[in-house]
Amino acid sequence: MSTPDFSFLQAALVEAKRGVGRTSPNPAVGAVIVRDEEIIGSGWHRRAGLAHAEVEALASLPDRSLARGTTLYVTLEPCSTPGRTPPCTEAILEAGIRRVVIGTLDPNPAHAGRGVEILRAAGVEVTVVEMDECRRLNLAFNHWIVTRMPWVIAKAGMSLNGRLVRPSGGWITNKTSRADAHQLRAQVDAILIGGGTIRADNPQLTVRGVPMEDRPQPWRVVVSRSGNLPPESTVFTDEYRDRTLVFTGLSLREVLAELGRREITSVMIEGGIQMLGMAFDERLVNQICFYIAPLLLGGTSTFSTIASPQIINPNYERFGDDVRVTGEVVYPG
């Protein structure tokens, strides 16, 4: 990939990231239009049902005729079939764009490469880069569109020796880590906990400290064997009570499959201990987000798993004295 192509794809990625947490069940996509090594138009997909990034970029031009003979950089292969909106391949051809540089192909096996074929057949020069950053931008969508199961993130705050609860009560992680966790909540479709967590902690499970004007609060999913949950719990009585789902008599895998059918593409499991262990044991976790505080705590409040997963592409970031560890989960065998 040439240096200019890399730079302009990076600019398209900046646009795409504006849609993270807003576009589900669609992917986040960004696009820029370039003439003579200068960006003359840009756009991003804002919400499912609204214009895709390519169409937004064309609409940003002061005169649509300026698109003729230009290069379009887009983070994901342009769609080629009608859905909530018309195919983007049609808009590209109508605009007279000469070249299209694509960050990554459509992950849907039924559509992958089709947009490229349509454009090339019409005489458009197409370059497919397969940039890892473009792929990773939509891990949840990529997983859901192929498996119809949501991408599952296991999130926890813990001590150095793996304890998830202070024996005396109170927070383990610091305020900065907790603020970052709300940023993560704002990017997922649902937060899942067990009934024991409702009874013990009465959590809100809402996004706080992050602007949410243009996106809904995540679904709050409670999985309970008994269904014996306090009716006065916050998730059943606050202003977002209509965003609470309760499942009884179903396995965790069955619950996640049902969420996938509801076009919920990403789920964050926040506890408790048994729920986290079960999710790993059933090989349902795709990613971790662990906040580790510099503490050694007593007690036995840690989760265990017999699945022995490996964390790949790990990333470590400090939040004050805490360390956040993120990475994708791979299971042996």
Coordinates of C-alpha atoms in Angstrom, one line a residue:
M1 CA 0.0 0.0 0.0
S2 CA 1.4 3.4 -1.0
T3 CA 1.9 6.1 1.6
P4 CA -0.9 8.3 0.3
D5 CA -3.3 5.4 0.3
F6 CA -2.4 4.6 3.9
S7 CA -2.8 8.2 4.9
F8 CA -6.2 8.6 3.3
L9 CA -7.5 5.3 4.7
Q10 CA -6.4 6.6 8.1
A11 CA -8.5 9.7 7.5
A12 CA -11.5 7.4 6.6
L13 CA -10.9 5.5 9.8
V14 CA -11.1 8.7 11.8
E15 CA -14.5 9.3 10.2
A16 CA -15.6 5.7 10.9
K17 CA -14.7 5.9 14.6
R18 CA -17.3 8.7 15.0
G19 CA -20.0 6.0 14.5
V20 CA -18.7 3.4 17.0
G21 CA -21.5 2.6 19.4
R22 CA -24.1 4.3 17.2
T23 CA -24.7 2.2 14.2
S24 CA -25.7 -1.3 15.4
P25 CA -26.8 -3.6 13.9
N26 CA -24.8 -2.0 11.1
P27 CA -21.0 -1.6 11.1
A28 CA -19.2 1.7 11.7
V29 CA -17.9 2.9 8.3
G30 CA -16.1 6.0 7.2
A31 CA -15.2 7.4 3.8
V32 CA -13.2 10.3 2.2
I33 CA -13.1 11.5 -1.4
V34 CA -9.8 12.6 -2.8
R35 CA -8.8 14.7 -5.8
D36 CA -5.2 15.7 -6.5
E37 CA -4.0 14.3 -3.2
E38 CA -6.5 16.5 -1.3
I39 CA -9.6 15.4 0.6
I40 CA -12.6 17.2 -0.8
G41 CA -15.4 15.3 0.9
S42 CA -15.9 13.0 3.9
G43 CA -18.6 11.1 5.7
W44 CA -19.5 8.4 8.2
H45 CA -22.4 6.1 8.8
R46 CA -24.4 7.7 11.6
R47 CA -27.2 5.2 12.4
A48 CA -28.9 2.1 10.9
G49 CA -31.4 3.3 8.4
L50 CA -29.5 6.5 7.5
A51 CA -27.2 7.1 4.6
H52 CA -24.0 5.0 4.4
A53 CA -20.6 6.6 4.7
E54 CA -20.0 6.7 0.9
V55 CA -23.3 8.6 0.3
E56 CA -22.6 10.9 3.2
A57 CA -19.2 11.7 1.7
L58 CA -20.8 12.5 -1.7
A59 CA -23.4 14.6 0.0
S60 CA -20.6 16.7 1.7
L61 CA -19.4 17.9 -1.7
P62 CA -20.5 21.5 -2.6
D63 CA -21.2 20.1 -6.2
R64 CA -21.9 16.4 -6.8
S65 CA -20.1 16.8 -10.2
L66 CA -16.8 17.2 -8.3
A67 CA -16.8 13.5 -7.6
R68 CA -16.2 12.6 -11.2
G69 CA -12.7 11.2 -11.7
T70 CA -11.8 11.1 -8.0
T71 CA -10.6 8.4 -5.6
L72 CA -12.9 7.1 -2.8
Y73 CA -11.4 5.7 0.3
V74 CA -13.8 3.6 2.4
T75 CA -13.1 1.5 5.5
L76 CA -15.5 -1.4 4.5
E77 CA -16.4 -2.8 1.1
P78 CA -19.4 -0.8 -0.4
C79 CA -22.7 -2.6 -0.1
S80 CA -24.1 -4.1 -3.3
T81 CA -27.6 -5.1 -2.3
P82 CA -30.5 -3.0 -1.2
G83 CA -31.3 -3.1 2.5
R84 CA -32.5 -0.2 4.7
T85 CA -30.8 2.1 2.0
P86 CA -30.0 1.6 -1.7
P87 CA -26.7 -0.1 -2.7
C88 CA -23.7 2.1 -2.3
T89 CA -22.1 0.6 -5.5
E90 CA -24.9 2.4 -7.5
A91 CA -24.1 5.7 -5.9
I92 CA -20.4 5.3 -6.6
L93 CA -21.0 4.5 -10.3
E94 CA -23.5 7.3 -10.8
A95 CA -21.0 9.8 -9.3
G96 CA -18.3 8.8 -11.8
I97 CA -15.7 7.9 -9.2
R98 CA -12.6 6.6 -10.9
R99 CA -10.9 4.6 -8.2
V100 CA -12.0 3.0 -4.9
V101 CA -9.6 1.9 -2.1
I102 CA -11.3 -0.4 0.4
G103 CA -10.0 -1.0 3.9
T104 CA -11.5 -4.5 4.3
L105 CA -14.0 -6.7 2.5
D106 CA -17.6 -7.3 3.7
P107 CA -17.4 -10.1 6.3
N108 CA -20.7 -11.5 5.2
P109 CA -19.8 -14.6 3.1
A110 CA -22.9 -14.0 1.0
H111 CA -21.7 -10.6 0.0
A112 CA -17.9 -10.6 0.4
G113 CA -16.3 -9.4 -2.9
R114 CA -19.5 -8.7 -4.7
G115 CA -19.2 -5.0 -4.4
V116 CA -15.7 -5.2 -5.7
E117 CA -16.8 -7.3 -8.7
I118 CA -19.6 -4.8 -9.6
L119 CA -17.3 -1.8 -9.5
R120 CA -14.5 -3.5 -11.5
A121 CA -17.0 -4.8 -14.1
A122 CA -18.1 -1.1 -14.6
G123 CA -14.5 0.0 -15.2
V124 CA -13.7 1.3 -11.7
E125 CA -10.2 0.7 -10.4
V126 CA -10.5 -1.1 -7.1
T127 CA -7.7 -1.7 -4.5
V128 CA -8.5 -3.9 -1.5
V129 CA -6.0 -3.3 1.4
E130 CA -7.3 -5.6 4.2
M131 CA -6.1 -3.3 6.9
D132 CA -6.3 -4.9 10.3
E133 CA -7.4 -1.7 12.0
C134 CA -10.4 -1.6 9.6
R135 CA -11.3 -5.2 10.5
R136 CA -10.9 -4.6 14.2
L137 CA -13.1 -1.6 14.2
N138 CA -16.2 -3.8 13.7
L139 CA -15.3 -7.0 15.6
A140 CA -18.9 -7.3 17.0
F141 CA -20.6 -6.8 13.6
N142 CA -18.1 -9.1 11.8
H143 CA -18.8 -11.9 14.4
W144 CA -22.6 -11.4 14.4
I145 CA -23.1 -11.2 10.7
V146 CA -21.4 -14.6 10.3
T147 CA -22.6 -16.5 13.4
R148 CA -25.7 -14.5 14.3
M149 CA -24.4 -14.6 17.9
P150 CA -23.3 -11.4 19.7
W151 CA -19.7 -10.6 20.4
V152 CA -19.2 -11.2 24.1
I153 CA -16.9 -9.0 26.2
A154 CA -16.1 -10.2 29.8
K155 CA -15.5 -7.1 31.9
A156 CA -14.3 -7.1 35.5
G157 CA -12.4 -5.0 38.0
M158 CA -10.0 -7.1 40.1
S159 CA -7.1 -7.1 42.5
L160 CA -3.6 -8.4 41.6
N161 CA -4.6 -11.8 43.0
G162 CA -7.8 -12.0 41.0
R163 CA -10.3 -11.0 43.7
L164 CA -13.4 -9.3 42.3
V165 CA -14.9 -8.2 45.6
R166 CA -13.5 -6.4 48.6
P167 CA -14.3 -8.3 51.8
S168 CA -15.3 -5.0 53.4
G169 CA -17.2 -3.8 50.4
G170 CA -16.5 -0.8 48.1
W171 CA -14.7 -0.3 44.8
I172 CA -11.6 -2.2 43.8
T173 CA -10.6 0.0 40.9
N174 CA -10.1 3.8 40.8
K175 CA -12.4 6.5 39.5
T176 CA -10.5 6.8 36.2
S177 CA -11.0 3.1 35.4
R178 CA -14.6 3.3 36.3
A179 CA -15.1 6.2 33.9
D180 CA -13.4 4.3 31.1
A181 CA -15.7 1.4 31.8
H182 CA -18.7 3.7 31.1
Q183 CA -17.0 4.6 27.7
L184 CA -17.0 0.8 27.0
R185 CA -20.7 0.5 28.1
A186 CA -21.6 3.2 25.6
Q187 CA -20.1 1.1 22.7
V188 CA -22.1 -2.1 23.4
D189 CA -25.6 -3.1 22.7
A190 CA -26.3 -4.9 26.0
I191 CA -24.9 -5.4 29.5
L192 CA -25.6 -8.9 31.0
I193 CA -25.5 -10.0 34.6
G194 CA -26.9 -12.8 36.7
G195 CA -29.8 -12.6 39.1
G196 CA -27.5 -12.8 42.1
T197 CA -25.9 -9.5 41.1
I198 CA -29.3 -7.8 41.0
R199 CA -30.1 -9.1 44.5
A200 CA -26.7 -8.3 46.0
D201 CA -25.8 -5.0 44.4
N202 CA -29.0 -3.5 42.8
P203 CA -26.9 -2.0 40.0
Q204 CA -28.1 0.7 37.5
L205 CA -26.3 -0.8 34.5
T206 CA -26.5 2.5 32.6
V207 CA -24.0 4.7 30.9
R208 CA -23.1 7.7 33.0
G209 CA -20.7 10.5 32.2
V210 CA -20.8 9.9 28.5
P211 CA -23.1 11.9 26.1
M212 CA -25.9 9.6 24.9
E213 CA -28.2 12.0 23.2
D214 CA -28.0 10.3 19.8
R215 CA -28.0 6.7 21.0
P216 CA -30.0 4.5 23.4
Q217 CA -28.9 3.2 26.7
P218 CA -27.7 -0.4 26.3
W219 CA -30.1 -3.2 26.9
R220 CA -29.9 -4.6 30.5
V221 CA -30.1 -8.4 30.4
V222 CA -30.7 -10.4 33.6
V223 CA -30.2 -14.2 33.5
S224 CA -31.9 -15.9 36.5
R225 CA -32.5 -19.5 37.2
S226 CA -35.3 -18.9 39.6
G227 CA -36.7 -15.6 38.3
N228 CA -36.9 -14.5 41.9
L229 CA -35.8 -10.9 41.5
P230 CA -36.8 -7.9 43.7
P231 CA -39.4 -6.0 41.8
E232 CA -38.1 -2.7 43.4
S233 CA -34.7 -3.2 41.7
T234 CA -33.5 -0.2 39.8
V235 CA -33.5 -1.9 36.4
F236 CA -37.2 -2.5 36.8
T237 CA -38.2 0.9 38.1
D238 CA -36.0 3.6 36.6
E239 CA -36.6 5.6 33.4
Y240 CA -34.9 2.9 31.3
R241 CA -37.0 0.0 32.7
D242 CA -38.2 -0.7 29.1
R243 CA -34.6 -1.5 28.2
T244 CA -34.5 -4.4 30.7
L245 CA -34.8 -8.0 29.6
V246 CA -35.1 -11.0 32.0
F247 CA -34.5 -14.6 30.9
T248 CA -35.3 -17.6 33.0
G249 CA -35.1 -21.3 32.2
L250 CA -32.6 -20.8 29.4
S251 CA -28.9 -21.6 29.2
L252 CA -26.5 -18.7 28.7
R253 CA -25.8 -19.9 25.1
E254 CA -29.6 -19.9 24.4
V255 CA -29.9 -16.4 25.9
L256 CA -27.1 -15.1 23.7
A257 CA -28.7 -16.7 20.6
E258 CA -32.0 -15.0 21.4
L259 CA -30.2 -11.6 21.7
G260 CA -28.5 -12.2 18.4
R261 CA -32.0 -12.8 16.8
R262 CA -33.0 -9.4 18.2
E263 CA -30.1 -7.8 16.3
I264 CA -28.1 -7.3 19.5
T265 CA -24.5 -7.6 18.1
S266 CA -22.4 -7.0 21.3
V267 CA -22.9 -8.0 24.9
M268 CA -20.7 -7.1 27.9
I269 CA -20.9 -9.5 30.8
E270 CA -20.3 -7.6 34.0
G271 CA -20.8 -10.4 36.5
G272 CA -21.1 -12.0 38.8
I273 CA -18.4 -14.5 39.5
Q274 CA -20.5 -17.5 38.5
M275 CA -21.7 -15.9 35.3
L276 CA -18.2 -15.0 34.2
G277 CA -16.9 -18.5 34.9
M278 CA -19.9 -20.1 33.1
A279 CA -19.3 -17.8 30.0
F280 CA -15.7 -18.9 29.8
D281 CA -16.4 -22.6 30.4
E282 CA -19.0 -22.6 27.6
R283 CA -16.5 -20.8 25.3
L284 CA -18.8 -17.9 24.8
V285 CA -16.4 -15.0 25.6
N286 CA -14.7 -13.3 22.6
Q287 CA -12.9 -10.5 24.3
I288 CA -11.8 -9.5 27.8
C289 CA -11.6 -6.1 29.5
F290 CA -10.0 -6.4 32.9
Y291 CA -9.2 -3.5 35.2
I292 CA -6.5 -4.6 37.6
A293 CA -5.8 -2.6 40.7
P294 CA -2.6 -2.7 42.8
L295 CA -4.2 -4.5 45.7
L296 CA -3.9 -7.9 47.3
L297 CA -7.3 -8.9 48.8
G298 CA -8.4 -11.8 51.0
G299 CA -11.5 -13.9 50.5
T300 CA -12.5 -16.3 47.7
S301 CA -14.4 -14.0 45.4
T302 CA -12.7 -14.8 42.1
F303 CA -14.1 -16.7 39.1
S304 CA -12.5 -19.9 37.8
T305 CA -12.7 -21.6 34.4
I306 CA -11.7 -24.9 33.0
A307 CA -11.6 -23.6 29.4
S308 CA -8.0 -22.4 29.6
P309 CA -8.4 -19.7 27.0
Q310 CA -5.5 -17.7 25.6
I311 CA -5.6 -13.9 25.2
I312 CA -4.2 -12.7 21.8
N313 CA -3.4 -9.2 20.6
P314 CA -3.3 -8.1 24.3
N315 CA -3.2 -4.4 25.0
Y316 CA -2.2 -2.8 28.3
E317 CA -3.1 0.8 29.3
R318 CA -2.7 2.6 32.6
F319 CA -5.5 4.5 34.3
G320 CA -3.7 6.0 37.2
D321 CA -2.4 3.1 39.3
D322 CA -4.7 0.6 37.6
V323 CA -3.9 -1.3 34.5
R324 CA -6.5 -2.2 31.9
V325 CA -5.9 -5.4 30.0
T326 CA -7.9 -6.0 26.8
G327 CA -7.6 -8.7 24.1
E328 CA -9.3 -11.3 22.0
V329 CA -10.0 -14.8 23.5
V330 CA -8.9 -18.0 21.8
Y331 CA -9.8 -21.4 23.2
P332 CA -7.6 -24.5 22.8
G333 CA -8.5 -27.3 20.5

